CSV table of C-alpha atoms in Angstrom, one decimal:
chain,number,residue,atom,x,y,z
A,2,MET,CA,90.7,79.5,99.3
A,3,GLY,CA,88.5,78.6,96.4
A,4,SER,CA,87.4,82.3,96.1
A,5,THR,CA,91.0,83.4,96.1
A,6,VAL,CA,91.9,81.1,93.2
A,7,ARG,CA,88.9,82.4,91.2
A,8,ARG,CA,89.9,86.0,91.9
A,9,GLU,CA,93.4,85.3,90.6
A,10,GLN,CA,92.0,83.7,87.5
A,11,VAL,CA,89.9,86.8,86.9
A,12,VAL,CA,92.9,89.1,87.2
A,13,ARG,CA,95.0,87.0,84.8
A,14,MET,CA,92.2,87.2,82.2
A,15,SER,CA,92.9,90.7,81.1
A,16,VAL,CA,89.9,93.0,80.5
A,17,GLU,CA,91.5,94.0,77.2
A,18,GLN,CA,91.3,90.5,75.9
A,19,PRO,CA,87.8,91.0,74.3
A,20,LEU,CA,89.3,93.9,72.4
A,21,TRP,CA,91.9,91.6,70.8
A,22,HIS,CA,89.1,89.1,69.9
A,23,ALA,CA,87.1,91.9,68.3
A,24,LEU,CA,90.2,93.1,66.4
A,25,ARG,CA,90.7,89.6,64.9
A,26,GLY,CA,87.2,89.6,63.6
A,27,TYR,CA,87.5,93.2,62.3
A,28,ARG,CA,90.6,92.3,60.3
A,29,VAL,CA,88.9,89.4,58.5
A,30,LEU,CA,85.7,91.3,57.8
A,31,THR,CA,87.5,94.4,56.5
A,32,MET,CA,89.8,92.2,54.3
A,33,LEU,CA,86.7,90.7,52.7
A,34,TYR,CA,85.2,94.1,52.3
A,35,ALA,CA,88.3,95.5,50.6
A,36,ILE,CA,88.4,92.5,48.2
A,37,GLY,CA,84.6,93.0,47.5
A,38,LEU,CA,85.2,96.7,46.6
A,39,PHE,CA,87.9,95.7,44.2
A,40,ALA,CA,85.8,93.0,42.6
A,41,SER,CA,82.8,95.3,42.1
A,42,ALA,CA,85.1,97.9,40.3
A,43,TYR,CA,87.4,95.5,38.5
A,44,GLU,CA,86.9,97.0,35.1
A,45,VAL,CA,87.9,100.5,36.0
A,46,TYR,CA,91.5,99.4,37.0
A,47,GLU,CA,94.1,100.0,34.4
A,48,ARG,CA,96.5,97.5,36.0
A,49,PRO,CA,94.3,95.1,38.0
A,50,TRP,CA,97.1,92.6,38.4
A,51,VAL,CA,98.8,95.0,40.8
A,52,ALA,CA,95.6,95.0,43.0
A,53,ILE,CA,95.3,91.3,42.7
A,54,ALA,CA,98.8,90.7,43.8
A,55,TYR,CA,98.4,93.1,46.7
A,56,PHE,CA,95.1,91.5,47.8
A,57,ALA,CA,96.7,88.0,47.7
A,58,VAL,CA,99.5,89.2,50.0
A,59,MET,CA,97.0,91.0,52.3
A,60,ALA,CA,94.7,87.9,52.5
A,61,VAL,CA,97.6,85.5,53.3
A,62,TRP,CA,99.0,87.9,55.8
A,63,THR,CA,95.7,88.5,57.5
A,64,LEU,CA,94.8,84.9,57.9
A,65,ALA,CA,98.3,83.7,58.7
A,66,THR,CA,98.7,86.3,61.5
A,67,LEU,CA,95.4,85.8,63.3
A,68,PRO,CA,97.1,83.9,66.1
A,69,ARG,CA,99.4,86.9,66.5
A,70,VAL,CA,96.4,89.2,67.1
A,71,SER,CA,95.2,87.2,70.1
A,72,GLY,CA,96.8,89.3,72.9
A,73,ALA,CA,99.5,91.8,73.7
A,74,GLY,CA,102.0,89.1,74.5
A,75,ARG,CA,102.1,87.6,71.0
A,76,CYS,CA,101.7,90.9,69.2
A,77,THR,CA,105.3,91.9,69.1
A,78,LYS,CA,106.8,95.2,67.9
A,79,ARG,CA,108.3,93.4,64.8
A,80,PHE,CA,104.8,92.1,63.8
A,81,LEU,CA,103.2,95.5,64.3
A,82,ALA,CA,105.8,97.1,62.1
A,83,ALA,CA,105.3,94.5,59.4
A,84,ASP,CA,101.5,94.8,59.7
A,85,LEU,CA,101.6,98.6,59.3
A,86,THR,CA,104.0,98.2,56.4
A,87,VAL,CA,101.4,96.1,54.6
A,88,ALA,CA,98.7,98.7,55.2
A,89,VAL,CA,100.9,101.6,54.0
A,90,ALA,CA,102.1,99.7,51.0
A,91,GLY,CA,98.5,99.2,50.0
A,92,ILE,CA,97.8,102.9,50.2
A,93,LEU,CA,100.8,103.8,48.1
A,94,LEU,CA,100.0,101.1,45.5
A,95,SER,CA,96.5,102.4,44.9
A,96,PRO,CA,97.4,104.9,42.2
A,97,VAL,CA,99.8,102.4,40.6
A,98,ALA,CA,96.8,100.0,40.2
A,99,GLY,CA,95.3,102.7,38.0
A,100,HIS,CA,92.1,103.4,39.9
A,101,GLU,CA,91.4,107.1,39.3
A,102,ARG,CA,89.1,107.3,42.4
A,103,ALA,CA,92.1,106.4,44.6
A,104,VAL,CA,93.6,109.7,43.7
A,105,THR,CA,90.5,111.8,43.6
A,106,GLY,CA,89.1,110.9,47.0
A,107,GLY,CA,87.9,107.3,46.8
A,108,SER,CA,88.9,104.4,48.9
A,109,THR,CA,92.4,103.0,48.7
A,110,LEU,CA,93.2,99.3,48.0
A,111,PRO,CA,93.2,98.2,51.7
A,112,SER,CA,90.3,100.6,52.4
A,113,ILE,CA,89.3,100.4,56.1
A,114,TRP,CA,91.5,97.3,56.7
A,115,THR,CA,94.2,99.9,57.4
A,116,ALA,CA,92.4,100.9,60.6
A,117,GLY,CA,92.9,97.4,62.0
A,118,ALA,CA,96.7,97.8,61.8
A,119,VAL,CA,96.4,101.1,63.7
A,120,LEU,CA,94.1,99.6,66.3
A,121,ALA,CA,96.6,96.9,66.9
A,122,TRP,CA,99.2,99.5,67.8
A,123,ALA,CA,96.7,101.1,70.1
A,124,LEU,CA,96.0,97.9,72.0
A,125,LYS,CA,99.6,97.0,72.3
A,126,GLY,CA,101.1,100.3,73.3
A,127,GLY,CA,98.4,102.7,74.3
A,128,TRP,CA,97.4,106.1,72.9
A,129,ARG,CA,101.0,107.2,72.1
A,130,TRP,CA,101.6,104.3,69.9
A,131,ALA,CA,98.2,104.8,68.3
A,132,ALA,CA,99.0,108.4,67.5
A,133,SER,CA,102.3,107.5,65.9
A,134,ALA,CA,100.7,104.8,63.7
A,135,SER,CA,97.8,107.1,62.7
A,136,LEU,CA,100.3,109.9,61.8
A,137,LEU,CA,102.2,107.4,59.5
A,138,VAL,CA,99.0,106.3,57.8
A,139,GLY,CA,98.0,109.9,57.3
A,140,VAL,CA,101.3,110.8,55.7
A,141,ALA,CA,100.9,107.8,53.3
A,142,ASN,CA,97.4,109.0,52.3
A,143,VAL,CA,98.6,112.5,51.6
A,144,ILE,CA,101.5,111.1,49.5
A,145,GLN,CA,99.3,108.9,47.4
A,146,ARG,CA,96.7,111.6,46.8
A,147,GLY,CA,99.3,114.3,46.2
A,148,VAL,CA,97.4,116.9,48.1
A,149,LEU,CA,95.9,117.3,51.6
A,150,SER,CA,92.2,117.5,50.7
A,151,ARG,CA,89.3,118.0,53.2
A,152,SER,CA,88.1,114.4,52.8
A,153,THR,CA,91.7,113.1,53.4
A,154,LEU,CA,92.1,115.2,56.5
A,155,HIS,CA,88.7,114.1,57.7
A,156,ASN,CA,89.5,110.4,57.3
A,157,VAL,CA,93.0,110.8,59.0
A,158,VAL,CA,91.6,112.7,62.0
A,159,LEU,CA,88.8,110.2,62.4
A,160,VAL,CA,91.1,107.2,62.5
A,161,CYS,CA,93.5,109.1,64.8
A,162,ILE,CA,90.8,110.0,67.3
A,163,ALA,CA,89.3,106.5,67.4
A,164,SER,CA,92.7,104.8,67.8
A,165,VAL,CA,93.9,107.2,70.5
A,166,ALA,CA,90.7,106.8,72.4
A,167,ILE,CA,91.0,103.0,72.4
A,168,GLY,CA,94.6,103.2,73.4
A,169,TYR,CA,93.8,105.5,76.3
A,170,VAL,CA,91.0,103.0,77.4
A,171,VAL,CA,93.5,100.2,77.3
A,172,GLU,CA,96.0,102.1,79.4
A,173,VAL,CA,93.3,102.8,82.0
A,174,ALA,CA,92.2,99.2,82.0
A,175,ARG,CA,95.8,98.0,82.6
A,176,ALA,CA,96.2,100.5,85.5
A,177,SER,CA,93.0,99.2,87.0
A,178,GLU,CA,94.2,95.6,86.7
A,179,ARG,CA,97.4,96.5,88.5
A,180,THR,CA,95.4,98.2,91.3
A,181,LEU,CA,93.0,95.3,91.6
A,182,ALA,CA,95.9,92.8,91.7
A,183,ARG,CA,97.6,94.7,94.4
A,184,ALA,CA,94.3,95.0,96.4
A,185,LEU,CA,93.8,91.2,96.1
A,186,GLU,CA,97.3,90.6,97.4
A,187,ILE,CA,96.7,92.9,100.4
A,188,GLU,CA,93.4,91.2,101.0
A,189,ALA,CA,95.0,87.7,100.9
A,190,ALA,CA,97.8,88.8,103.3
A,191,THR,CA,95.3,90.4,105.7
A,192,ARG,CA,93.1,87.3,105.8
A,193,GLU,CA,96.2,85.1,106.5
A,194,ARG,CA,97.2,87.5,109.3
A,195,GLU,CA,93.7,87.3,110.7
A,196,ARG,CA,93.7,83.5,110.6
A,197,LEU,CA,97.1,83.4,112.4
A,198,ALA,CA,95.8,85.9,115.0
A,199,ARG,CA,92.7,83.8,115.6
A,200,ASP,CA,94.9,80.8,116.3
A,201,ILE,CA,97.2,82.8,118.6
A,202,HIS,CA,94.2,84.2,120.5
A,203,ASP,CA,92.6,80.7,120.9
A,204,SER,CA,95.8,79.1,122.1
A,205,VAL,CA,98.8,81.1,123.1
A,206,LEU,CA,97.1,84.1,124.6
A,207,GLN,CA,94.6,81.9,126.5
A,208,VAL,CA,97.5,79.9,128.0
A,209,LEU,CA,99.4,83.0,129.0
A,210,ALA,CA,96.4,84.5,130.6
A,211,MET,CA,95.8,81.2,132.6
A,212,VAL,CA,99.4,81.1,133.7
A,213,GLN,CA,99.2,84.7,134.9
A,214,ARG,CA,96.0,84.0,136.9
A,215,ARG,CA,97.3,80.7,138.4
A,216,GLY,CA,100.6,82.3,139.3
A,217,ASN,CA,99.1,85.2,141.1
A,218,ALA,CA,96.9,82.8,143.0
A,219,LEU,CA,99.7,80.6,144.1
A,220,GLY,CA,102.1,83.4,145.0
A,221,GLY,CA,105.9,83.1,145.6
A,222,GLU,CA,108.0,82.1,142.6
A,223,ALA,CA,104.8,81.2,140.7
A,224,ALA,CA,103.7,84.8,141.0
A,225,GLU,CA,106.9,86.0,139.3
A,226,LEU,CA,106.2,83.4,136.5
A,227,GLY,CA,102.7,84.7,136.3
A,228,ARG,CA,103.9,88.3,136.0
A,229,MET,CA,106.3,87.4,133.2
A,230,ALA,CA,103.5,85.5,131.4
A,231,GLY,CA,101.3,88.6,131.7
A,232,GLU,CA,103.9,90.8,130.2
A,233,GLN,CA,104.3,88.4,127.3
A,234,GLU,CA,100.5,88.3,126.8
A,235,VAL,CA,100.4,92.1,126.6
A,236,ALA,CA,103.3,92.3,124.2
A,237,LEU,CA,101.7,89.6,122.0
A,238,ARG,CA,98.3,91.3,122.0
A,239,THR,CA,99.9,94.6,121.0
A,240,LEU,CA,101.6,92.9,118.1
A,241,VAL,CA,98.4,91.2,116.9
A,242,ALA,CA,96.4,94.4,117.3
A,243,GLY,CA,99.0,96.5,115.5
A,244,GLY,CA,99.1,94.1,112.5
A,245,LEU,CA,95.4,93.9,112.1
A,246,ASN,CA,93.8,97.0,113.5
A,247,PRO,CA,90.3,95.6,113.2
A,248,ALA,CA,87.4,98.1,113.2
A,249,SER,CA,84.5,97.5,115.6
A,250,ARG,CA,81.1,98.9,114.8
A,251,VAL,CA,79.4,99.8,118.1
A,252,SER,CA,76.0,101.3,118.0
A,253,GLU,CA,75.4,104.8,119.3
A,254,ASP,CA,73.0,103.3,121.7
A,255,ALA,CA,76.0,102.2,123.8
A,256,ALA,CA,76.8,105.8,124.6
A,257,GLN,CA,73.4,106.1,126.3
A,258,GLY,CA,74.0,103.0,128.5
A,259,ALA,CA,70.8,101.3,127.3
A,260,VAL,CA,71.7,98.4,125.0
A,261,VAL,CA,75.1,97.5,123.6
A,262,ARG,CA,74.3,96.1,120.2
A,263,THR,CA,77.1,95.3,117.7
A,264,VAL,CA,76.2,93.9,114.3
A,265,TYR,CA,78.9,92.5,112.1
A,266,GLU,CA,78.1,92.5,108.4
A,267,PRO,CA,80.3,90.1,106.4
A,268,GLU,CA,82.3,91.2,103.4
A,269,ARG,CA,81.5,89.0,100.4
A,270,ALA,CA,83.3,85.7,101.2
A,271,GLY,CA,83.9,82.9,98.7
A,272,ASP,CA,83.2,79.3,99.3
A,273,LEU,CA,85.9,77.4,101.3
A,274,ALA,CA,87.2,74.3,99.5
A,275,ASP,CA,86.0,71.1,101.0
A,276,ALA,CA,87.5,67.7,100.2
A,277,GLY,CA,84.4,65.7,101.3
A,278,GLY,CA,80.7,66.0,101.5
A,279,PRO,CA,78.6,67.8,104.1
A,280,CYS,CA,79.0,67.0,107.8
A,281,ASP,CA,76.7,67.2,110.8
A,282,LEU,CA,77.3,70.3,113.0
A,283,ARG,CA,75.8,68.8,116.1
A,284,PRO,CA,78.7,66.5,117.2
A,285,LEU,CA,81.1,69.5,116.9
A,286,LEU,CA,79.0,71.4,119.5
A,287,ALA,CA,77.8,68.7,121.7
A,288,GLY,CA,81.1,68.5,123.6
A,289,HIS,CA,80.4,71.9,125.2
A,290,ALA,CA,77.4,70.6,127.1
A,291,GLY,CA,78.0,70.3,130.8
A,292,ALA,CA,76.8,71.4,134.3
A,293,ARG,CA,76.8,75.1,133.3
A,294,VAL,CA,76.3,74.8,129.5
A,295,THR,CA,72.9,73.6,128.1
A,296,PHE,CA,73.0,72.4,124.6
A,297,SER,CA,69.8,72.3,122.5
A,298,GLU,CA,69.8,70.8,119.0
A,299,PRO,CA,67.3,69.8,116.3
A,300,GLY,CA,66.3,66.1,116.1
A,301,ALA,CA,67.7,65.8,112.6
A,302,PRO,CA,71.4,66.3,111.3
A,303,VAL,CA,72.4,69.8,110.7
A,304,LEU,CA,74.4,69.4,107.5
A,305,MET,CA,77.1,72.0,106.5
A,306,ARG,CA,80.2,72.1,104.5
A,307,PRO,CA,83.0,70.7,106.7
A,308,ALA,CA,85.2,73.9,106.6
A,309,ALA,CA,82.2,76.1,107.5
A,310,ALA,CA,81.1,73.7,110.3
A,311,ARG,CA,84.6,73.8,111.8
A,312,GLU,CA,84.8,77.6,111.7
A,313,LEU,CA,81.3,77.9,113.2
A,314,ALA,CA,82.1,75.5,116.0
A,315,ALA,CA,85.4,77.5,116.7
A,316,ALA,CA,83.3,80.7,116.9
A,317,VAL,CA,81.0,79.1,119.4
A,318,SER,CA,84.0,78.0,121.5
A,319,ALA,CA,85.3,81.5,121.4
A,320,ALA,CA,81.9,82.8,122.6
A,321,LEU,CA,81.9,80.3,125.5
A,322,ASP,CA,85.5,81.3,126.4
A,323,ASN,CA,84.2,84.9,126.8
A,324,VAL,CA,81.4,83.6,129.1
A,325,ARG,CA,83.9,81.8,131.3
A,326,GLN,CA,86.3,84.7,131.5
A,327,HIS,CA,83.9,87.6,131.8
A,328,ALA,CA,80.5,86.4,133.1
A,329,GLY,CA,81.7,84.9,136.3
A,330,ALA,CA,82.2,81.4,137.7
A,331,ASP,CA,78.5,81.0,138.5
A,332,ALA,CA,77.2,82.1,135.0
A,333,HIS,CA,75.2,79.6,133.0
A,334,ALA,CA,75.3,79.4,129.2
A,335,TRP,CA,72.9,78.1,126.6
A,336,ILE,CA,73.7,76.9,123.1
A,337,LEU,CA,70.7,76.7,120.7
A,338,VAL,CA,71.1,75.3,117.1
A,339,GLU,CA,68.5,76.1,114.5
A,340,ASP,CA,68.4,74.6,111.1
A,341,ASP,CA,66.3,76.9,108.9
A,342,PRO,CA,65.7,76.4,105.2
A,343,ASP,CA,68.0,79.2,104.2
A,344,ALA,CA,70.6,79.3,107.0
A,345,VAL,CA,72.1,77.6,110.1
A,346,ILE,CA,71.7,79.7,113.2
A,347,VAL,CA,73.6,79.1,116.4
A,348,THR,CA,72.8,81.2,119.5
A,349,VAL,CA,75.1,81.4,122.5
A,350,ARG,CA,73.4,83.1,125.5
A,351,ASP,CA,74.5,83.6,129.1
A,352,ASP,CA,73.0,85.0,132.3
A,353,GLY,CA,76.1,87.0,133.3
A,354,PRO,CA,76.3,90.7,134.0
A,355,GLY,CA,76.4,91.8,130.4
A,356,ILE,CA,78.8,94.0,128.6
A,357,PRO,CA,79.3,97.6,129.9
A,358,ALA,CA,78.8,100.4,127.4
A,359,GLY,CA,81.9,100.9,125.3
A,360,ARG,CA,83.7,97.8,126.6
A,361,LEU,CA,84.0,96.1,123.2
A,362,ALA,CA,85.7,99.1,121.6
A,363,GLN,CA,88.0,99.5,124.6
A,364,ALA,CA,88.9,95.8,124.4
A,365,GLU,CA,89.8,96.0,120.7
A,366,GLY,CA,91.9,99.0,121.3
A,367,GLU,CA,93.8,97.1,124.0
A,368,GLY,CA,94.4,94.2,121.5
A,369,ARG,CA,91.8,91.9,123.1
A,370,LEU,CA,90.4,90.6,119.8
A,371,GLY,CA,88.3,87.6,120.9
A,372,VAL,CA,85.0,89.1,119.4
A,373,ALA,CA,86.7,90.8,116.5
A,374,LEU,CA,88.8,87.8,115.3
A,375,SER,CA,87.6,84.6,116.8
A,376,ILE,CA,83.9,85.3,116.2
A,377,ARG,CA,83.5,88.1,113.6
A,378,GLY,CA,86.5,87.0,111.5
A,379,ARG,CA,85.5,83.4,111.3
A,380,LEU,CA,81.9,84.1,110.4
A,381,ARG,CA,83.0,86.6,107.7
A,382,ASP,CA,85.3,84.1,106.2
A,383,ILE,CA,82.5,81.6,105.6
A,384,GLY,CA,80.0,84.2,104.4
A,385,GLY,CA,78.0,84.5,107.7
A,386,THR,CA,77.1,87.2,110.2
A,387,ALA,CA,77.7,87.6,113.9
A,388,GLU,CA,75.3,89.7,115.9
A,389,LEU,CA,76.0,90.5,119.6
A,390,ILE,CA,73.3,91.8,121.9
A,391,SER,CA,74.0,92.7,125.5
A,392,VAL,CA,71.9,94.4,128.1
A,393,PRO,CA,73.7,95.4,131.3
A,394,GLY,CA,72.6,93.1,134.1
A,395,GLN,CA,70.7,90.7,131.8
A,396,GLY,CA,73.5,88.7,130.1
A,397,THR,CA,74.8,88.6,126.6
A,398,GLU,CA,73.5,86.9,123.4
A,399,VAL,CA,75.7,86.1,120.4
A,400,GLU,CA,73.7,85.0,117.3
A,401,LEU,CA,75.8,83.3,114.5
A,402,THR,CA,74.2,82.9,111.1
A,403,VAL,CA,75.6,81.0,108.2
A,404,PRO,CA,73.6,81.0,104.9
A,405,LYS,CA,73.2,77.7,103.2
A,406,LYS,CA,74.8,77.6,99.7
A,407,ASN,CA,72.7,76.5,96.7
């Protein structure tokens, strides 16, 4: 659950947010640059008071609207229109200030600060908005110079291409965010279905199977009850299998009848939230010890996160259920717990007949998902692996490995 929360926080923090932060810095720096250009050429202006008045307005506007340029939500259309108006006004006022270079090809009063207004349009609305704002700035430059010179065309095209490219990148980023959010929703729903399917398999399906066996053994009315329980079991297994459709990964060696070896690699799983500190795994497994189950443990506590320990213990229970159901009444099982420096390893081995070639794939196709859900699913959710090795006539071994978290 903790990993899900972190993923949702990542999605909410838009990938375009760094671009907005960069734009805020760009607006301040280019404002200082434009004022510096004016100060260095102050004596050549015929009406410097026009430039001073404009720069005062531009400085106040830039600093006062910095909170606006913090994200797409606060950067409204009204603000964008006003911002572009300030930029265009500066361009058109450049000849009025009496700077000859403003007409002959030099920089205008706002200089490259104008590009910040265009980039804001690009970040807000994508490449189409960027193209519209660039076109308006280009028209203003042509009007203030009175002619479409090569340098003017060069500057307009450069700003247009840059803003359109950034707008396109923003649109792609937003589409990727939507896709990622949808994928995370699907993942969360799938994991919840798997959790419910595990609970169903470990409780309801087991009870229905037991009722069917006992009913058939007793005969009479009990046999009819067993038949009905069997039908419900099949229907429920079909429903669970249809909702999950888990994929088993059976080695090609199974086709040759030598060794059935199924290795389950976990998807990257986040930490499960635990309210308390680590707990000892041994008491959770010791209850399985009996006449036909031998339990071997280390002499020291095997400390794990409580949620991980519970899921690992449930996977061991599922493995022992498989031994009882498929290895025969006389089969013996062994549970071995190993506490390595980097991982906790629990091995469940039996001396039954083993798993016939292709049986795992057939079972999953029939909706019998004990290995797929109760073992593989649980280990995957806590970041572990489940490795199953079975040699026909020599029993089955299930090795459950859970890495220790730093």
